[in-house]
mmCIF file of C-alpha atoms in Angstrom:
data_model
loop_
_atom_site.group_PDB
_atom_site.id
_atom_site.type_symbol
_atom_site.label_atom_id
_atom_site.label_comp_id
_atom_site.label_asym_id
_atom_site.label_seq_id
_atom_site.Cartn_x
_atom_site.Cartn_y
_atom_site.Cartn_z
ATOM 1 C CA UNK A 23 15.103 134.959 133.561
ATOM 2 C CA UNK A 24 17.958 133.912 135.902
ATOM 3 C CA UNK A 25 17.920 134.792 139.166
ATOM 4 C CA UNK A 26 21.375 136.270 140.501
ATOM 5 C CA UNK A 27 21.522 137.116 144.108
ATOM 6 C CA UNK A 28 23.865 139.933 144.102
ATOM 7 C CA UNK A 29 24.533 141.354 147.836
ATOM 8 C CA UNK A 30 25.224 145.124 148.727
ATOM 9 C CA UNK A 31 28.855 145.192 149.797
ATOM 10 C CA UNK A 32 29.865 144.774 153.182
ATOM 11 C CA UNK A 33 31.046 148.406 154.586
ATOM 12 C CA UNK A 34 32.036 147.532 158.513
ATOM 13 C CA UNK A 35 35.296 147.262 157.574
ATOM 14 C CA UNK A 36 34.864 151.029 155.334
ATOM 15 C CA UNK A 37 36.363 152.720 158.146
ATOM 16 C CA UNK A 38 39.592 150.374 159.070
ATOM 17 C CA UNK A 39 40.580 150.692 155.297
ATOM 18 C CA UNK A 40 40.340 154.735 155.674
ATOM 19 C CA UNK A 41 42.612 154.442 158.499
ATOM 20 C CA UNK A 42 45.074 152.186 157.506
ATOM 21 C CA UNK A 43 45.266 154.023 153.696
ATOM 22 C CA UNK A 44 45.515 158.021 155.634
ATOM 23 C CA UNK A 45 48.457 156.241 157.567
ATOM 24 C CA UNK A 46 50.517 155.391 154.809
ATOM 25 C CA UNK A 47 53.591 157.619 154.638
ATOM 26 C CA UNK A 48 51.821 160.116 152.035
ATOM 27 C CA UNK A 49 49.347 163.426 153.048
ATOM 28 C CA UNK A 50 46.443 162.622 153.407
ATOM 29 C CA UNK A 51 44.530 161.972 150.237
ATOM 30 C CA UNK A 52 47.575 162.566 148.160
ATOM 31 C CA UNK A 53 47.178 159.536 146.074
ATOM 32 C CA UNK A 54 43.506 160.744 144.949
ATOM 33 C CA UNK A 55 42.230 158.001 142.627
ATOM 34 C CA UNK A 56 44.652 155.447 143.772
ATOM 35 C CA UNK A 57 42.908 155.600 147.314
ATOM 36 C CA UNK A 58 39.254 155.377 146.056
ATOM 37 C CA UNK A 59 40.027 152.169 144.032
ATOM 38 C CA UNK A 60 41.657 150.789 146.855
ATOM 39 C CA UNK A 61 38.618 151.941 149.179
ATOM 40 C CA UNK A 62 36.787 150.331 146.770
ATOM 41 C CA UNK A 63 38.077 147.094 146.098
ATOM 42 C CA UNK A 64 39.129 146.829 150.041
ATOM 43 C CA UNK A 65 35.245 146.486 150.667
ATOM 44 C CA UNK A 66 34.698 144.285 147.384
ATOM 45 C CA UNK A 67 36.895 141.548 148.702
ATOM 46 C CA UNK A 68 36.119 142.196 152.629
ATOM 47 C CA UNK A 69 39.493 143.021 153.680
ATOM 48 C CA UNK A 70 42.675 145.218 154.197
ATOM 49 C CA UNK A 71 44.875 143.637 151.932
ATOM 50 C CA UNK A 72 43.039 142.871 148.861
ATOM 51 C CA UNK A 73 44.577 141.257 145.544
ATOM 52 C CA UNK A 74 44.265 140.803 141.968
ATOM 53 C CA UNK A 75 44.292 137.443 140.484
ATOM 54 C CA UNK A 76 44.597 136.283 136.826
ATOM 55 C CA UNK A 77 42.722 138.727 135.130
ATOM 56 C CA UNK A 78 40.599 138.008 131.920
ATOM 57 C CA UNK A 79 39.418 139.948 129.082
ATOM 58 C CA UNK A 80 35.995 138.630 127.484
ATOM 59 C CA UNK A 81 35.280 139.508 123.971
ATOM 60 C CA UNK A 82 31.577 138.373 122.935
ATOM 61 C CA UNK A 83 30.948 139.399 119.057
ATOM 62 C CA UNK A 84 27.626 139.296 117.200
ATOM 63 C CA UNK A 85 25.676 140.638 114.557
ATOM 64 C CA UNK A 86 22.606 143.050 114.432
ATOM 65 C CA UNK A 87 19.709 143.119 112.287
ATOM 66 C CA UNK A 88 19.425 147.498 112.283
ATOM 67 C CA UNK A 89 22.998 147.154 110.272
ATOM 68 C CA UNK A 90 20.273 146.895 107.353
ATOM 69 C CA UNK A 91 18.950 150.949 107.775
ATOM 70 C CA UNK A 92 22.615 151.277 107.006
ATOM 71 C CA UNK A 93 23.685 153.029 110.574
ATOM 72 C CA UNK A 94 26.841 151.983 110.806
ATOM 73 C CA UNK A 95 30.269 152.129 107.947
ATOM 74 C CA UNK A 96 31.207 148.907 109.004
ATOM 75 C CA UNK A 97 29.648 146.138 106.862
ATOM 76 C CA UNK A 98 28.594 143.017 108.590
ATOM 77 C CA UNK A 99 31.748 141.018 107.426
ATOM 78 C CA UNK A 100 33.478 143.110 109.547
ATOM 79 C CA UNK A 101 32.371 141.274 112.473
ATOM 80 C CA UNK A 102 33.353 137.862 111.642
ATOM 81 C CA UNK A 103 36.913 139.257 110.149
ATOM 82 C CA UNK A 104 38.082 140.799 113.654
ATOM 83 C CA UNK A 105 37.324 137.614 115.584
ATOM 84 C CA UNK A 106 38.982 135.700 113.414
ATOM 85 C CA UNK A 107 41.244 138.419 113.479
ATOM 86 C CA UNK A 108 41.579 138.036 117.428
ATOM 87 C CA UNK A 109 41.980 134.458 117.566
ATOM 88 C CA UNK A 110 45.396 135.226 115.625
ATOM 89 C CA UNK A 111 46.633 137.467 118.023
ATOM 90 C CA UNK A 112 47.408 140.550 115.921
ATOM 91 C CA UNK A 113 44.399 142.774 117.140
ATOM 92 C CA UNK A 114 44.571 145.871 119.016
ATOM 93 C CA UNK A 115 43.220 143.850 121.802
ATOM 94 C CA UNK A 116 45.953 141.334 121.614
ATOM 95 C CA UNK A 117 48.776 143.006 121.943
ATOM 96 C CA UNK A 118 47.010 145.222 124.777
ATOM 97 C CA UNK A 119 46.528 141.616 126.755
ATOM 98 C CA UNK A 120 49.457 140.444 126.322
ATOM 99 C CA UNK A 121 50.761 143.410 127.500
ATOM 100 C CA UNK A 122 48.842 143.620 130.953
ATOM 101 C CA UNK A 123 48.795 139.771 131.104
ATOM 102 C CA UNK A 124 45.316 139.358 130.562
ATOM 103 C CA UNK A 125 43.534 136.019 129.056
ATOM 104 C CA UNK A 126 41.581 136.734 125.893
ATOM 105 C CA UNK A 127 38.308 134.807 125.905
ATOM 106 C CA UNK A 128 36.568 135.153 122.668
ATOM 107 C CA UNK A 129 33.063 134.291 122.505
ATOM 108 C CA UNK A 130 30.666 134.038 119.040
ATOM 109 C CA UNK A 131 27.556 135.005 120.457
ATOM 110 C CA UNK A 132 25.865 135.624 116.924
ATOM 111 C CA UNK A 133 27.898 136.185 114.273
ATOM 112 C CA UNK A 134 26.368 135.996 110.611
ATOM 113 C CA UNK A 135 29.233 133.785 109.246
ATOM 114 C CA UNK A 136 29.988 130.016 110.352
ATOM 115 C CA UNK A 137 32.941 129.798 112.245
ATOM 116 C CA UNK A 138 35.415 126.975 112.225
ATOM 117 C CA UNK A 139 36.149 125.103 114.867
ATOM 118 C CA UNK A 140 39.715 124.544 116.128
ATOM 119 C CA UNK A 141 40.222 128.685 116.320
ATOM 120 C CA UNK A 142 39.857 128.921 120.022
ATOM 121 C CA UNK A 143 37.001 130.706 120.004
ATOM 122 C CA UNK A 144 34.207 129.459 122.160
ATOM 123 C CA UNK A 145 30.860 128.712 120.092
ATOM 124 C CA UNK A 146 27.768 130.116 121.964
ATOM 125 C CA UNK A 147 26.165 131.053 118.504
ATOM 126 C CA UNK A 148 22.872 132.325 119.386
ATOM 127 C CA UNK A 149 21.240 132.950 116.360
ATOM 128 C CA UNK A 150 23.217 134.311 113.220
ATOM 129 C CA UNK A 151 22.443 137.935 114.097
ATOM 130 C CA UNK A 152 19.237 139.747 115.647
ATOM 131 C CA UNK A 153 16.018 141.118 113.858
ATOM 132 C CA UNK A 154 16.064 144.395 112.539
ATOM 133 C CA UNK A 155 14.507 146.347 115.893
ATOM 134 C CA UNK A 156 12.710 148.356 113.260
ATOM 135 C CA UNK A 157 10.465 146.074 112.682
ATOM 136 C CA UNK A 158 9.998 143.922 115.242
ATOM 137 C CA UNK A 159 12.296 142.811 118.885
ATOM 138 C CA UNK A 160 15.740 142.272 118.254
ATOM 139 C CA UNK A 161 15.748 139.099 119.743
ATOM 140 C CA UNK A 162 12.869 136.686 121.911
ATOM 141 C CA UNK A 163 12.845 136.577 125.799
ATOM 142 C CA UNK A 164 13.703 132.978 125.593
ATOM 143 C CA UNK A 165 16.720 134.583 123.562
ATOM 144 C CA UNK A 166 17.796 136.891 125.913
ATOM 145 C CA UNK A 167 17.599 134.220 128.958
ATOM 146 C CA UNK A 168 19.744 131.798 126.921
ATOM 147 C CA UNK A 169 22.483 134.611 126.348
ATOM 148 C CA UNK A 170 22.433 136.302 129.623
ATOM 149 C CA UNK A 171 22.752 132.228 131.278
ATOM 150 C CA UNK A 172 25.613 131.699 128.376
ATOM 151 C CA UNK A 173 27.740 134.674 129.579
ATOM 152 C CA UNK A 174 26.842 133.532 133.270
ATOM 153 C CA UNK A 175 28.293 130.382 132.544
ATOM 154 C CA UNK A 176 31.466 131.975 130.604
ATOM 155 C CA UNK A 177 32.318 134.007 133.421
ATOM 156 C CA UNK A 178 31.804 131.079 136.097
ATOM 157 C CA UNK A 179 34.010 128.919 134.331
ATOM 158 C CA UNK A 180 36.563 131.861 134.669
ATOM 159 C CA UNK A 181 36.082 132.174 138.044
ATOM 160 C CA UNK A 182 36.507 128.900 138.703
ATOM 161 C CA UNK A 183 40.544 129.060 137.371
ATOM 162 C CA UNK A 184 40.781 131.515 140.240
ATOM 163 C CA UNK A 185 40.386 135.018 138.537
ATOM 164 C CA UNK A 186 38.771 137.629 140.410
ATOM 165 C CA UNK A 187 38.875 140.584 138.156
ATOM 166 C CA UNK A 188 37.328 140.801 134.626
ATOM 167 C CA UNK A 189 36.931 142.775 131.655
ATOM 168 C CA UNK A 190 34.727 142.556 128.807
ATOM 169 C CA UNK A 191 34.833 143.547 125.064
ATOM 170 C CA UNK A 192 32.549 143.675 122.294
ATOM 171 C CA UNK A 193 32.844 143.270 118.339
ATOM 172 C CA UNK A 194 29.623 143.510 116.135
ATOM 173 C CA UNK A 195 28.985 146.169 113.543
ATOM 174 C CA UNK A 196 26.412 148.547 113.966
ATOM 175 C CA UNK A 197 26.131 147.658 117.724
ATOM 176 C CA UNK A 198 26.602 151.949 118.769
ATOM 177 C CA UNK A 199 23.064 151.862 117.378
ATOM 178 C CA UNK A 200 21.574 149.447 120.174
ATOM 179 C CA UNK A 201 23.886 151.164 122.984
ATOM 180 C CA UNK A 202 22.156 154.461 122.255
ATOM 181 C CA UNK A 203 18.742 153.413 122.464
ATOM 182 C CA UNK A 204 19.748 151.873 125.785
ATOM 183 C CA UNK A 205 21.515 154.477 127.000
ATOM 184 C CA UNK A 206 17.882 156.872 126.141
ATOM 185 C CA UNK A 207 15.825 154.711 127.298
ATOM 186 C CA UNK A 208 17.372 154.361 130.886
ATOM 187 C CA UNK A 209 18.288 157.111 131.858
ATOM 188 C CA UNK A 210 16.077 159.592 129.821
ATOM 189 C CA UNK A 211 18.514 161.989 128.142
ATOM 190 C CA UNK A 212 17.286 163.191 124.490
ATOM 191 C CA UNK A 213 18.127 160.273 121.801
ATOM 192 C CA UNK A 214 19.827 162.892 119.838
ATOM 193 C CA UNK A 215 21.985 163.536 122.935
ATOM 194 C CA UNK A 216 22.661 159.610 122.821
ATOM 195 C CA UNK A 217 23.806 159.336 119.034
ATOM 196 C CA UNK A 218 27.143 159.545 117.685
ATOM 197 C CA UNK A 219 29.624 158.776 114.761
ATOM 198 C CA UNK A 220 30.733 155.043 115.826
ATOM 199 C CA UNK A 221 32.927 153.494 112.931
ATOM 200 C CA UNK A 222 32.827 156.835 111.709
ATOM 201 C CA UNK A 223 29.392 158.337 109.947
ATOM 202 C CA UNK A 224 29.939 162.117 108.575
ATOM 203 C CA UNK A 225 27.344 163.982 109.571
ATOM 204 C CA UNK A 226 24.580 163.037 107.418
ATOM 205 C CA UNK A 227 25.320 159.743 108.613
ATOM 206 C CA UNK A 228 24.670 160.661 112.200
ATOM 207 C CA UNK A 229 21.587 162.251 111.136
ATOM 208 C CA UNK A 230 19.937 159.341 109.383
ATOM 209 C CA UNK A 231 21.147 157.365 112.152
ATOM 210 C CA UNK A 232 18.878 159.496 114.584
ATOM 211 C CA UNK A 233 15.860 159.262 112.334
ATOM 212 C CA UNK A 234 16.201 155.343 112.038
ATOM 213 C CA UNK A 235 17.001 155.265 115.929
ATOM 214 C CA UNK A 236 13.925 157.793 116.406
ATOM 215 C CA UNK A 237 11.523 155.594 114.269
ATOM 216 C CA UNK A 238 12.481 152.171 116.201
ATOM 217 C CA UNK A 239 11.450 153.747 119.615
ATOM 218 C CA UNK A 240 8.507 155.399 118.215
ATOM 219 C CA UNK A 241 7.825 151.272 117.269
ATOM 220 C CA UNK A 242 8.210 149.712 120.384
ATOM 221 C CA UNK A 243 5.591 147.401 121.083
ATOM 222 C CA UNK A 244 7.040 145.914 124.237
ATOM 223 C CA UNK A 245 6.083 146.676 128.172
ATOM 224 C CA UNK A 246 7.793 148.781 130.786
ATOM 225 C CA UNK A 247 10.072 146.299 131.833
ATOM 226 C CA UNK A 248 13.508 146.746 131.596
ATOM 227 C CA UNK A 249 13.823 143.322 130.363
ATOM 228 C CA UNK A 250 11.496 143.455 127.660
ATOM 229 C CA UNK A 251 13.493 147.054 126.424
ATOM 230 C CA UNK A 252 16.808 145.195 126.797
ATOM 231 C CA UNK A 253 15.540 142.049 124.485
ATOM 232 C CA UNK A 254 14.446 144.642 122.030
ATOM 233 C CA UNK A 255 16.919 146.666 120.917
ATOM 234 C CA UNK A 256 20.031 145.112 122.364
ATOM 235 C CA UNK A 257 22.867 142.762 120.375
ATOM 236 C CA UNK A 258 23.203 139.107 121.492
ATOM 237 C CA UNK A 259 27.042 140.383 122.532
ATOM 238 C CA UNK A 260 25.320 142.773 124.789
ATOM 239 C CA UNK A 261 23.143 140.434 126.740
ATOM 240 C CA UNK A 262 25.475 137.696 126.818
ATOM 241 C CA UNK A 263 28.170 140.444 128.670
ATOM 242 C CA UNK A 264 25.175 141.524 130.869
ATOM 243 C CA UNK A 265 24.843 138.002 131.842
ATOM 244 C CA UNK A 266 28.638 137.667 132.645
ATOM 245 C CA UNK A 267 28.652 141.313 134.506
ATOM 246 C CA UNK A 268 26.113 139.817 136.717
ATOM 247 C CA UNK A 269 27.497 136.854 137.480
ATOM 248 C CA UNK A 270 31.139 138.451 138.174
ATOM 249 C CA UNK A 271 28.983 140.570 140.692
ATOM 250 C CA UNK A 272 27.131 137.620 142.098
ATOM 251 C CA UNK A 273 30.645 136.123 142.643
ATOM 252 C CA UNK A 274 32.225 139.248 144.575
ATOM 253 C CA UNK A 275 34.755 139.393 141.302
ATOM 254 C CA UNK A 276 35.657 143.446 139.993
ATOM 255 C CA UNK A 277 34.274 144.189 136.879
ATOM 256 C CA UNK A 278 36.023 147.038 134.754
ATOM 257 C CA UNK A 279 34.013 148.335 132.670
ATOM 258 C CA UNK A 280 34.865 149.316 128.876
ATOM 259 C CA UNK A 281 33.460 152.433 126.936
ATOM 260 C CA UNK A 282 30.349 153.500 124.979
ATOM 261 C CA UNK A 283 29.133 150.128 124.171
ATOM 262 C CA UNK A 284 29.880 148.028 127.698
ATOM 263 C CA UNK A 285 28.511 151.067 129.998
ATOM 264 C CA UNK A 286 25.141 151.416 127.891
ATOM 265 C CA UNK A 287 25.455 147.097 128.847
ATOM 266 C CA UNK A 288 26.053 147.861 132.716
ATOM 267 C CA UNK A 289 23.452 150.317 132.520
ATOM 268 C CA UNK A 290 20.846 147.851 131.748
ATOM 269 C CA UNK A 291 22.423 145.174 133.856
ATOM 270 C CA UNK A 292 21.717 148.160 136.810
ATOM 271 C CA UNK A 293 17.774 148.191 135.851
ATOM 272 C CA UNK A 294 18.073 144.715 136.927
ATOM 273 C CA UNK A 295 20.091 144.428 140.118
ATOM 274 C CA UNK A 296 21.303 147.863 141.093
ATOM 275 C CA UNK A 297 23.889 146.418 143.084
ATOM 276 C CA UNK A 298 25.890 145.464 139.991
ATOM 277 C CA UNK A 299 27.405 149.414 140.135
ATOM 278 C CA UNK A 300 28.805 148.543 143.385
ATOM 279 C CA UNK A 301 31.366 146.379 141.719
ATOM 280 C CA UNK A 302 32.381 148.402 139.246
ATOM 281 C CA UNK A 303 35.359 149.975 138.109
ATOM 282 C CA UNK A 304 35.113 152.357 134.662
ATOM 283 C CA UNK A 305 38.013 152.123 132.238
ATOM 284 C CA UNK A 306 37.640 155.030 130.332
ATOM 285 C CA UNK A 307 35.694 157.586 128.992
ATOM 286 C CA UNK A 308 35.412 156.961 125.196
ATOM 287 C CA UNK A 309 35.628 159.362 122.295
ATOM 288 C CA UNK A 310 31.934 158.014 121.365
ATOM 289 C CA UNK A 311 29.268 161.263 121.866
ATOM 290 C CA UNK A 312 27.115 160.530 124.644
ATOM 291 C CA UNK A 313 29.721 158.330 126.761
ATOM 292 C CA UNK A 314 30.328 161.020 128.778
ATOM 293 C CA UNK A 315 26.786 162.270 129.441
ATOM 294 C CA UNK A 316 26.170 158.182 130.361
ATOM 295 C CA UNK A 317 28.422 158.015 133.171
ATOM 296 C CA UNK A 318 27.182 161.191 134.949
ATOM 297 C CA UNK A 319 23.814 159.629 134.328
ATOM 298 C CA UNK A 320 24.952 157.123 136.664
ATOM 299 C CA UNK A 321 27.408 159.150 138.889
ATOM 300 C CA UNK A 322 30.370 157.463 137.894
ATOM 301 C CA UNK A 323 33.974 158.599 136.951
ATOM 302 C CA UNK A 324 36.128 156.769 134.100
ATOM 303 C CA UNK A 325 39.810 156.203 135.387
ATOM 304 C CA UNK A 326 41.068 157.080 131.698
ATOM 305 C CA UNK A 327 40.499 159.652 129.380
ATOM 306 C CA UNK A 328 42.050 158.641 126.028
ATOM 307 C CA UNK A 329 39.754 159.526 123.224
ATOM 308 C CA UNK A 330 39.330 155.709 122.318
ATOM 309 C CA UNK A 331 36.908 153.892 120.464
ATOM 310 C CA UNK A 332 37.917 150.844 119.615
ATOM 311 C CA UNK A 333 35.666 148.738 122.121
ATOM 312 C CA UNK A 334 37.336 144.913 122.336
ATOM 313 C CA UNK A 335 38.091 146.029 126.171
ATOM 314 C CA UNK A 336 40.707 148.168 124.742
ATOM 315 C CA UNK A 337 40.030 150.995 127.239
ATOM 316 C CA UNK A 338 39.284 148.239 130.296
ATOM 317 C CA UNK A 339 42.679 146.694 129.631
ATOM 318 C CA UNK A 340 43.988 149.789 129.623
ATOM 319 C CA UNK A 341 42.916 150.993 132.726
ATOM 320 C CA UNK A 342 44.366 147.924 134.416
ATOM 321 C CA UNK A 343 47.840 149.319 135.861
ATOM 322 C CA UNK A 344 46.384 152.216 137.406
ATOM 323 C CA UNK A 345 44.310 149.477 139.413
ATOM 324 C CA UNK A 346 46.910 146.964 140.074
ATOM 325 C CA UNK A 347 48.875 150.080 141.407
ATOM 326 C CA UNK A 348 45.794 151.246 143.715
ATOM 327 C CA UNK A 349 46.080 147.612 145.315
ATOM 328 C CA UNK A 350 49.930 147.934 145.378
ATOM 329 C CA UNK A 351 50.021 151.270 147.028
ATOM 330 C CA UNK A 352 47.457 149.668 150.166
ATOM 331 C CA UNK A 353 49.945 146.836 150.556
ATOM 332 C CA UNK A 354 53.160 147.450 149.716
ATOM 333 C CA UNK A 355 53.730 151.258 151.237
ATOM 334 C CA UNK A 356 54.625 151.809 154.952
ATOM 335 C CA UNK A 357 52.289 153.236 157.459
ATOM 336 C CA UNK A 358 53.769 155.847 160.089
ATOM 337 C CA UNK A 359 54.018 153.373 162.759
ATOM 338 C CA UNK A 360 55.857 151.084 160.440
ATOM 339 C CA UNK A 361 58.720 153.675 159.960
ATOM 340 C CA UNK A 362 60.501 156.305 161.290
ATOM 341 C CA UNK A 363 58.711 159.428 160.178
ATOM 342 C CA UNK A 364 57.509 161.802 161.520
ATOM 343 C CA UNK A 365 53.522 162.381 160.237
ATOM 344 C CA UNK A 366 53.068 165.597 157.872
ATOM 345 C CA UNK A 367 49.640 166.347 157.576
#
């Protein structure tokens, strides 16, 4: 697998960007949030007056085998007709970019259907879908090195046009089903606890969804390693955004994280290089059952609470102004000094 080298972040400078945010003309802590982001992406980019450049939304869509124990509403076509859906710009993604000026990167990491070219989306094909983790791994560890370089190599590319803040979005039926098992597997909470409705399952849905879920762990015929659990169960959209999440961290870039789906992904890019949490910024808590348990799993807080669960990066997107006005408020207000008043706190 590739080696990232993905360093701690620097925190000599944690107590300059205390001082200079409690000196702003506000109380002391009055901008809650606002102040931890900017905290937080103060120390990312090593300085007092950080910025946001050129953001970009990456949407990596595949297909997975376990859509066959018929755990998801969504047939597999579905897949395929979104990100050709995307490329047209008339998505719920789309006009949530567009609106936030975001670039829209779509990626086929493994979609069942051949794609033409000329669409602008970027062919990183994979294999047309993973195995049926029922039965056997997902997907090889030769697999899961190609995707995770792949996304690498998407996000580099990105970098390289001078962006330092990312999001990334999913599309591939079924793929709740892969998240949950992740999500159980690393950090222990009951599968059941893990499950829910994803497209939509009724209740009987949800149940034969466990059992099938239940059965595939029960199978597992891989090691300990987190690697070998992740190229199990997981989606080729999955690994290749763990690949990119990695690499934005390697690079020093923020990483805002999306809901059910991209938090079981940073999850299991955090078995590998725990670090990776230290660049992270969480969207939104999702409307998916278990999203919420996840992030206390991993002592995080979502900036958003919308009931969404749409995936694409909807919720990421979304969460966007509320960072862009974190960095705004550590720049753009006065300090004490700066102005004539008189400190209240």
């Amino acid at each position: 697998m590739r080696e990232f080298h993905i360093k701690h972040i620097d925190h000599s400078i944690e107590r300059d960007v205390i001082n200079k945010i409690d000196n702003l003309t506000k109380p002391k802590g009055a901008l809650g949030r606002l102040e931890e982001l900017a905290l937080q992406i103060s120390l990312i980019q090593h300085t007092l007056s950080p910025e946001l450049h050129r953001p970009h939304n990456v949407l990596f869509a595949a297909d997975h085998g376990i859509l066959e124990e018929g755990v998801s509403v969504s047939p597999k076509e579905v897949t395929w007709q979104q990100l050709s859906h995307f490329s047209k710009g008339g998505a719920g993604i789309n006009f949530l970019c567009e609106q936030h000026d975001f670039k829209l990167v779509l990626v086929d990491a493994g979609v069942d259907y051949d794609i033409p070219a000329g669409h602008g989306i970027i062919d990183m094909k994979v294999r047309k879908g993973t195995r049926n983790f029922l039965h056997e791994a997902a997907m090889t560890a030769d697999e899961l090195d190609l995707c995770i370089e792949r996304g690498a190599k998407i996000v580099r590319d990105i970098y390289a046009e001078g962006c330092n803040v990312i999001s990334f979005g999913e599309m591939g039926s079924g793929n709740t089903s892969p998240s949950a098992v992740w999500m159980h597997l690393f950090t222990g909470i009951d599968l059941k606890k893990c499950i829910g409705a994803g497209a939509g399952l009724d209740s009987e849905g949800v149940r034969h969804k466990y059992e099938v879920l239940a059965k595939a762990v029960a199978n597992y015929k891989g090691d300990e390693k987190a690697a070998s659990k992740i190229a199990w169960f997981g989606g080729y959209e999955m690994a290749m955004a763990l690949g990119g999440m990695l690499q934005a961290a390697e690079l020093g870039m923020l990483i805002i994280v999306d809901g059910f789906i991209m938090t079981s992904v940073i999850l299991a890019a955090s078995q590998l290089h725990p670090e990776i949490l230290e660049y992270a910024v969480f969207g939104h808590q999702g409307d998916e059952s278990g999203h919420k348990l996840m992030l206390e799993a991993m002592g995080v807080k979502a900036i958003l609470h919308l009931d969404l669960r749409l995936g694409e990066g909807s919720g990421a997107v979304c969460a966007y102004p509320i960072i862009e006005s974190a960095v705004r408020m550590i720049n753009r207000m006065d300090s004490f000094r700066s102005v004539n008043v008189t400190k209240y706190f």
